[in-house]
């Protein structure tokens, strides 16, 4: 054990003497933003060979967050591919969650050698876990390979890490035990008003799209206050304040977009849409009174940028369990294309630009409209055919990892794509539906032809 880990373990023993009494910590197995995870065995029962995973949550975590994680593990876990909990130890602000140890493989290590059948089994088991938690209206919010443990040899799976989970708005079903599953509400502190900072970022496709030499993604600018825009700029406006210096052509384009948005939104009952209609400063170098009086729109945006759905990226406040399906769709895309991470973005705007590069500007714009947002995107980009894209990505050996012979037991890309079947891509498209309202549910996905 490295000295630094030894110190960490000793500190944990010191904070939680009870832990030291019962467990012998063997090694560190994971470290995230909010925790460190260790492997341990029982100290006083040498004959018991059961191993445990101890998750030491960072002391600054919000209590409701910890409560959420425990509640999910305890009440929803232990079945349907969802991790369970054995015990929880606490001393002051130090908390350790004790789970059964789940031996697992690293996603990126197996990715290129997974057979089409293994991919199908992976997706099926992921959807089983999601169907289970979604039945309780719980959104995981951080579905990604490192939170869905998988053991290739035993073909076992386990969804972990409910640190970001929360309840979706429930369509009340009377006396349903599932709706009585409550989670604490974690209030994100509202963002400060009048933020002066400018978020303008070049969309860089570090991910697989780049290696395909796909048309470079558009650049994005979140239309906040007072910053210059330039050619090839996509503005993501949230229907709130906007005061930018723009060229006459840009103003014209914006005015056109606004009048289009007005006419298409006038029938909508969305509050955010009506805000957009009444605002009179859009595209002008000023902020009107209506806009200055607006409350900042707050929407959950936890998770990992590359797995965030378009509605999360565009700060849509009414998110549902469908955000997890999008993330699962991104994993599916990795499995089919053999590229991980598929979207490599450090921030929301880059992530959105990459989605636009893949799905095309018009479809993303239309999806934005449905959730009451006005997305302006220049230049226009076409959508890619996901099946062809996966074929090309499997075919092009640009990546170092593509050493000859490692690729799916020497199967050629076309053989691979053929074996995957067309129905896989049909399901993929339904999971990566830009419109959260029509995106397939876990329950329906499991009924899809792909799994028949
Ligand atoms: P974080 O919130 O820090 O991301 P996670 O719960 O995702 O914490 O755990 C981090 C890592 O620890 C996981 O990616 C996984 O590799 C490992 N891990 C977590 N729980 C278990 C478990 N029960 N068994 C084995 N490994 C686990
Ligand atoms: Mg995690």
PDB file of C-alpha atoms in Angstrom, residues 178-314:
ATOM      1  CA  UNK A 178     -43.496   3.460  -4.475  1.00  0.00           C
ATOM      2  CA  UNK A 179     -44.640   7.057  -4.263  1.00  0.00           C
ATOM      3  CA  UNK A 180     -44.132   6.886  -0.518  1.00  0.00           C
ATOM      4  CA  UNK A 181     -40.429   6.432  -1.080  1.00  0.00           C
ATOM      5  CA  UNK A 182     -39.236   9.872  -0.154  1.00  0.00           C
ATOM      6  CA  UNK A 183     -35.837  11.435  -0.474  1.00  0.00           C
ATOM      7  CA  UNK A 184     -34.623  14.536   1.293  1.00  0.00           C
ATOM      8  CA  UNK A 185     -34.670  17.633  -0.810  1.00  0.00           C
ATOM      9  CA  UNK A 186     -31.242  19.017  -1.413  1.00  0.00           C
ATOM     10  CA  UNK A 187     -31.498  22.713  -2.086  1.00  0.00           C
ATOM     11  CA  UNK A 188     -28.860  23.953  -4.414  1.00  0.00           C
ATOM     12  CA  UNK A 189     -28.003  27.443  -3.416  1.00  0.00           C
ATOM     13  CA  UNK A 190     -29.370  29.743  -6.078  1.00  0.00           C
ATOM     14  CA  UNK A 191     -26.757  31.238  -8.310  1.00  0.00           C
ATOM     15  CA  UNK A 192     -25.854  34.837  -7.640  1.00  0.00           C
ATOM     16  CA  UNK A 193     -27.715  37.297  -9.753  1.00  0.00           C
ATOM     17  CA  UNK A 194     -26.009  39.547 -12.228  1.00  0.00           C
ATOM     18  CA  UNK A 195     -23.122  37.289 -12.960  1.00  0.00           C
ATOM     19  CA  UNK A 196     -20.684  39.266 -15.009  1.00  0.00           C
ATOM     20  CA  UNK A 197     -18.579  36.391 -16.145  1.00  0.00           C
ATOM     21  CA  UNK A 198     -18.667  35.332 -19.711  1.00  0.00           C
ATOM     22  CA  UNK A 199     -18.778  31.753 -20.720  1.00  0.00           C
ATOM     23  CA  UNK A 200     -17.635  31.528 -24.258  1.00  0.00           C
ATOM     24  CA  UNK A 201     -15.908  28.425 -25.263  1.00  0.00           C
ATOM     25  CA  UNK A 202     -14.556  26.847 -28.327  1.00  0.00           C
ATOM     26  CA  UNK A 203     -16.185  23.517 -28.901  1.00  0.00           C
ATOM     27  CA  UNK A 204     -13.360  21.115 -29.184  1.00  0.00           C
ATOM     28  CA  UNK A 205     -14.015  17.569 -30.122  1.00  0.00           C
ATOM     29  CA  UNK A 206     -11.362  15.694 -28.199  1.00  0.00           C
ATOM     30  CA  UNK A 207     -13.474  12.593 -28.307  1.00  0.00           C
ATOM     31  CA  UNK A 208     -14.028  10.116 -31.077  1.00  0.00           C
ATOM     32  CA  UNK A 209     -15.711  12.672 -33.281  1.00  0.00           C
ATOM     33  CA  UNK A 210     -12.370  14.306 -33.701  1.00  0.00           C
ATOM     34  CA  UNK A 211     -10.590  11.178 -34.749  1.00  0.00           C
ATOM     35  CA  UNK A 212     -13.213  10.687 -37.403  1.00  0.00           C
ATOM     36  CA  UNK A 213     -12.281  14.073 -38.689  1.00  0.00           C
ATOM     37  CA  UNK A 214     -15.882  15.035 -38.427  1.00  0.00           C
ATOM     38  CA  UNK A 215     -16.716  18.586 -39.272  1.00  0.00           C
ATOM     39  CA  UNK A 216     -15.449  20.625 -36.385  1.00  0.00           C
ATOM     40  CA  UNK A 217     -18.202  21.315 -33.925  1.00  0.00           C
ATOM     41  CA  UNK A 218     -19.648  24.783 -33.812  1.00  0.00           C
ATOM     42  CA  UNK A 219     -18.379  27.133 -31.186  1.00  0.00           C
ATOM     43  CA  UNK A 220     -20.713  27.999 -28.416  1.00  0.00           C
ATOM     44  CA  UNK A 221     -21.410  30.980 -26.303  1.00  0.00           C
ATOM     45  CA  UNK A 222     -23.826  31.120 -23.453  1.00  0.00           C
ATOM     46  CA  UNK A 223     -25.575  34.365 -23.868  1.00  0.00           C
ATOM     47  CA  UNK A 224     -25.071  36.043 -20.531  1.00  0.00           C
ATOM     48  CA  UNK A 225     -24.231  39.662 -20.287  1.00  0.00           C
ATOM     49  CA  UNK A 226     -22.138  42.030 -22.247  1.00  0.00           C
ATOM     50  CA  UNK A 227     -19.769  40.013 -24.300  1.00  0.00           C
ATOM     51  CA  UNK A 228     -18.905  39.991 -27.907  1.00  0.00           C
ATOM     52  CA  UNK A 229     -20.091  37.311 -30.169  1.00  0.00           C
ATOM     53  CA  UNK A 230     -18.409  36.360 -33.349  1.00  0.00           C
ATOM     54  CA  UNK A 231     -19.030  34.383 -36.452  1.00  0.00           C
ATOM     55  CA  UNK A 232     -19.816  30.710 -36.051  1.00  0.00           C
ATOM     56  CA  UNK A 233     -21.243  31.295 -32.662  1.00  0.00           C
ATOM     57  CA  UNK A 234     -23.980  29.298 -31.100  1.00  0.00           C
ATOM     58  CA  UNK A 235     -25.796  31.139 -28.400  1.00  0.00           C
ATOM     59  CA  UNK A 236     -27.577  29.192 -25.773  1.00  0.00           C
ATOM     60  CA  UNK A 237     -29.998  31.554 -24.177  1.00  0.00           C
ATOM     61  CA  UNK A 238     -32.131  30.596 -21.276  1.00  0.00           C
ATOM     62  CA  UNK A 239     -34.827  33.070 -21.993  1.00  0.00           C
ATOM     63  CA  UNK A 240     -33.284  35.428 -19.508  1.00  0.00           C
ATOM     64  CA  UNK A 241     -30.999  38.397 -19.656  1.00  0.00           C
ATOM     65  CA  UNK A 242     -28.966  38.965 -22.722  1.00  0.00           C
ATOM     66  CA  UNK A 243     -26.947  42.006 -23.594  1.00  0.00           C
ATOM     67  CA  UNK A 244     -24.369  41.519 -26.225  1.00  0.00           C
ATOM     68  CA  UNK A 245     -22.528  43.565 -28.764  1.00  0.00           C
ATOM     69  CA  UNK A 246     -23.233  42.000 -32.107  1.00  0.00           C
ATOM     70  CA  UNK A 247     -22.748  42.665 -35.758  1.00  0.00           C
ATOM     71  CA  UNK A 248     -25.756  43.871 -37.774  1.00  0.00           C
ATOM     72  CA  UNK A 249     -25.955  40.500 -39.474  1.00  0.00           C
ATOM     73  CA  UNK A 250     -26.039  38.708 -36.163  1.00  0.00           C
ATOM     74  CA  UNK A 251     -28.735  41.046 -34.920  1.00  0.00           C
ATOM     75  CA  UNK A 252     -30.759  40.336 -38.009  1.00  0.00           C
ATOM     76  CA  UNK A 253     -30.361  36.601 -37.551  1.00  0.00           C
ATOM     77  CA  UNK A 254     -31.333  36.882 -33.941  1.00  0.00           C
ATOM     78  CA  UNK A 255     -34.377  38.986 -34.720  1.00  0.00           C
ATOM     79  CA  UNK A 256     -35.440  36.408 -37.265  1.00  0.00           C
ATOM     80  CA  UNK A 257     -34.904  33.652 -34.753  1.00  0.00           C
ATOM     81  CA  UNK A 258     -36.848  35.569 -32.147  1.00  0.00           C
ATOM     82  CA  UNK A 259     -39.844  36.173 -34.348  1.00  0.00           C
ATOM     83  CA  UNK A 260     -39.764  32.501 -35.299  1.00  0.00           C
ATOM     84  CA  UNK A 261     -39.554  31.520 -31.664  1.00  0.00           C
ATOM     85  CA  UNK A 262     -42.394  33.888 -30.785  1.00  0.00           C
ATOM     86  CA  UNK A 263     -44.728  32.459 -33.352  1.00  0.00           C
ATOM     87  CA  UNK A 264     -43.931  28.875 -32.476  1.00  0.00           C
ATOM     88  CA  UNK A 265     -44.088  29.439 -28.774  1.00  0.00           C
ATOM     89  CA  UNK A 266     -47.126  31.628 -28.534  1.00  0.00           C
ATOM     90  CA  UNK A 267     -49.370  28.630 -28.060  1.00  0.00           C
ATOM     91  CA  UNK A 268     -47.165  27.063 -25.447  1.00  0.00           C
ATOM     92  CA  UNK A 269     -48.186  27.305 -21.841  1.00  0.00           C
ATOM     93  CA  UNK A 270     -44.623  26.976 -20.591  1.00  0.00           C
ATOM     94  CA  UNK A 271     -43.807  29.777 -18.197  1.00  0.00           C
ATOM     95  CA  UNK A 272     -40.305  30.058 -19.509  1.00  0.00           C
ATOM     96  CA  UNK A 273     -41.650  30.424 -23.031  1.00  0.00           C
ATOM     97  CA  UNK A 274     -43.944  33.250 -22.147  1.00  0.00           C
ATOM     98  CA  UNK A 275     -40.982  35.005 -20.572  1.00  0.00           C
ATOM     99  CA  UNK A 276     -39.232  34.746 -23.877  1.00  0.00           C
ATOM    100  CA  UNK A 277     -42.165  36.315 -25.644  1.00  0.00           C
ATOM    101  CA  UNK A 278     -42.577  39.306 -23.368  1.00  0.00           C
ATOM    102  CA  UNK A 279     -38.874  40.152 -23.275  1.00  0.00           C
ATOM    103  CA  UNK A 280     -38.039  43.124 -25.454  1.00  0.00           C
ATOM    104  CA  UNK A 281     -34.253  43.279 -25.179  1.00  0.00           C
ATOM    105  CA  UNK A 282     -33.214  40.070 -26.844  1.00  0.00           C
ATOM    106  CA  UNK A 283     -30.299  40.685 -29.162  1.00  0.00           C
ATOM    107  CA  UNK A 284     -29.959  44.316 -28.106  1.00  0.00           C
ATOM    108  CA  UNK A 285     -27.178  45.962 -26.181  1.00  0.00           C
ATOM    109  CA  UNK A 286     -29.435  46.471 -23.183  1.00  0.00           C
ATOM    110  CA  UNK A 287     -31.397  44.586 -20.581  1.00  0.00           C
ATOM    111  CA  UNK A 288     -35.063  45.434 -20.348  1.00  0.00           C
ATOM    112  CA  UNK A 289     -36.954  45.759 -17.065  1.00  0.00           C
ATOM    113  CA  UNK A 290     -38.779  42.524 -17.585  1.00  0.00           C
ATOM    114  CA  UNK A 291     -35.471  40.732 -17.760  1.00  0.00           C
ATOM    115  CA  UNK A 292     -33.771  42.431 -14.837  1.00  0.00           C
ATOM    116  CA  UNK A 293     -36.718  41.483 -12.656  1.00  0.00           C
ATOM    117  CA  UNK A 294     -36.590  37.836 -13.644  1.00  0.00           C
ATOM    118  CA  UNK A 295     -35.528  35.254 -11.137  1.00  0.00           C
ATOM    119  CA  UNK A 296     -32.615  33.168 -12.323  1.00  0.00           C
ATOM    120  CA  UNK A 297     -33.793  29.834 -13.579  1.00  0.00           C
ATOM    121  CA  UNK A 298     -32.431  27.046 -11.443  1.00  0.00           C
ATOM    122  CA  UNK A 299     -32.264  23.498 -12.652  1.00  0.00           C
ATOM    123  CA  UNK A 300     -30.376  20.483 -11.400  1.00  0.00           C
ATOM    124  CA  UNK A 301     -27.262  19.879 -13.404  1.00  0.00           C
ATOM    125  CA  UNK A 302     -25.364  17.346 -11.365  1.00  0.00           C
ATOM    126  CA  UNK A 303     -23.560  14.566 -13.136  1.00  0.00           C
ATOM    127  CA  UNK A 304     -20.699  14.253 -15.568  1.00  0.00           C
ATOM    128  CA  UNK A 305     -20.750  16.610 -18.597  1.00  0.00           C
ATOM    129  CA  UNK A 306     -20.276  13.915 -21.250  1.00  0.00           C
ATOM    130  CA  UNK A 307     -23.288  11.995 -19.945  1.00  0.00           C
ATOM    131  CA  UNK A 308     -25.619  14.938 -19.378  1.00  0.00           C
ATOM    132  CA  UNK A 309     -28.772  15.013 -21.470  1.00  0.00           C
ATOM    133  CA  UNK A 310     -29.552  18.063 -23.618  1.00  0.00           C
ATOM    134  CA  UNK A 311     -32.290  19.178 -21.195  1.00  0.00           C
ATOM    135  CA  UNK A 312     -29.813  19.051 -18.292  1.00  0.00           C
ATOM    136  CA  UNK A 313     -27.261  20.980 -20.335  1.00  0.00           C
ATOM    137  CA  UNK A 314     -29.886  23.581 -21.199  1.00  0.00           C
TER     138      UNK A 314
END
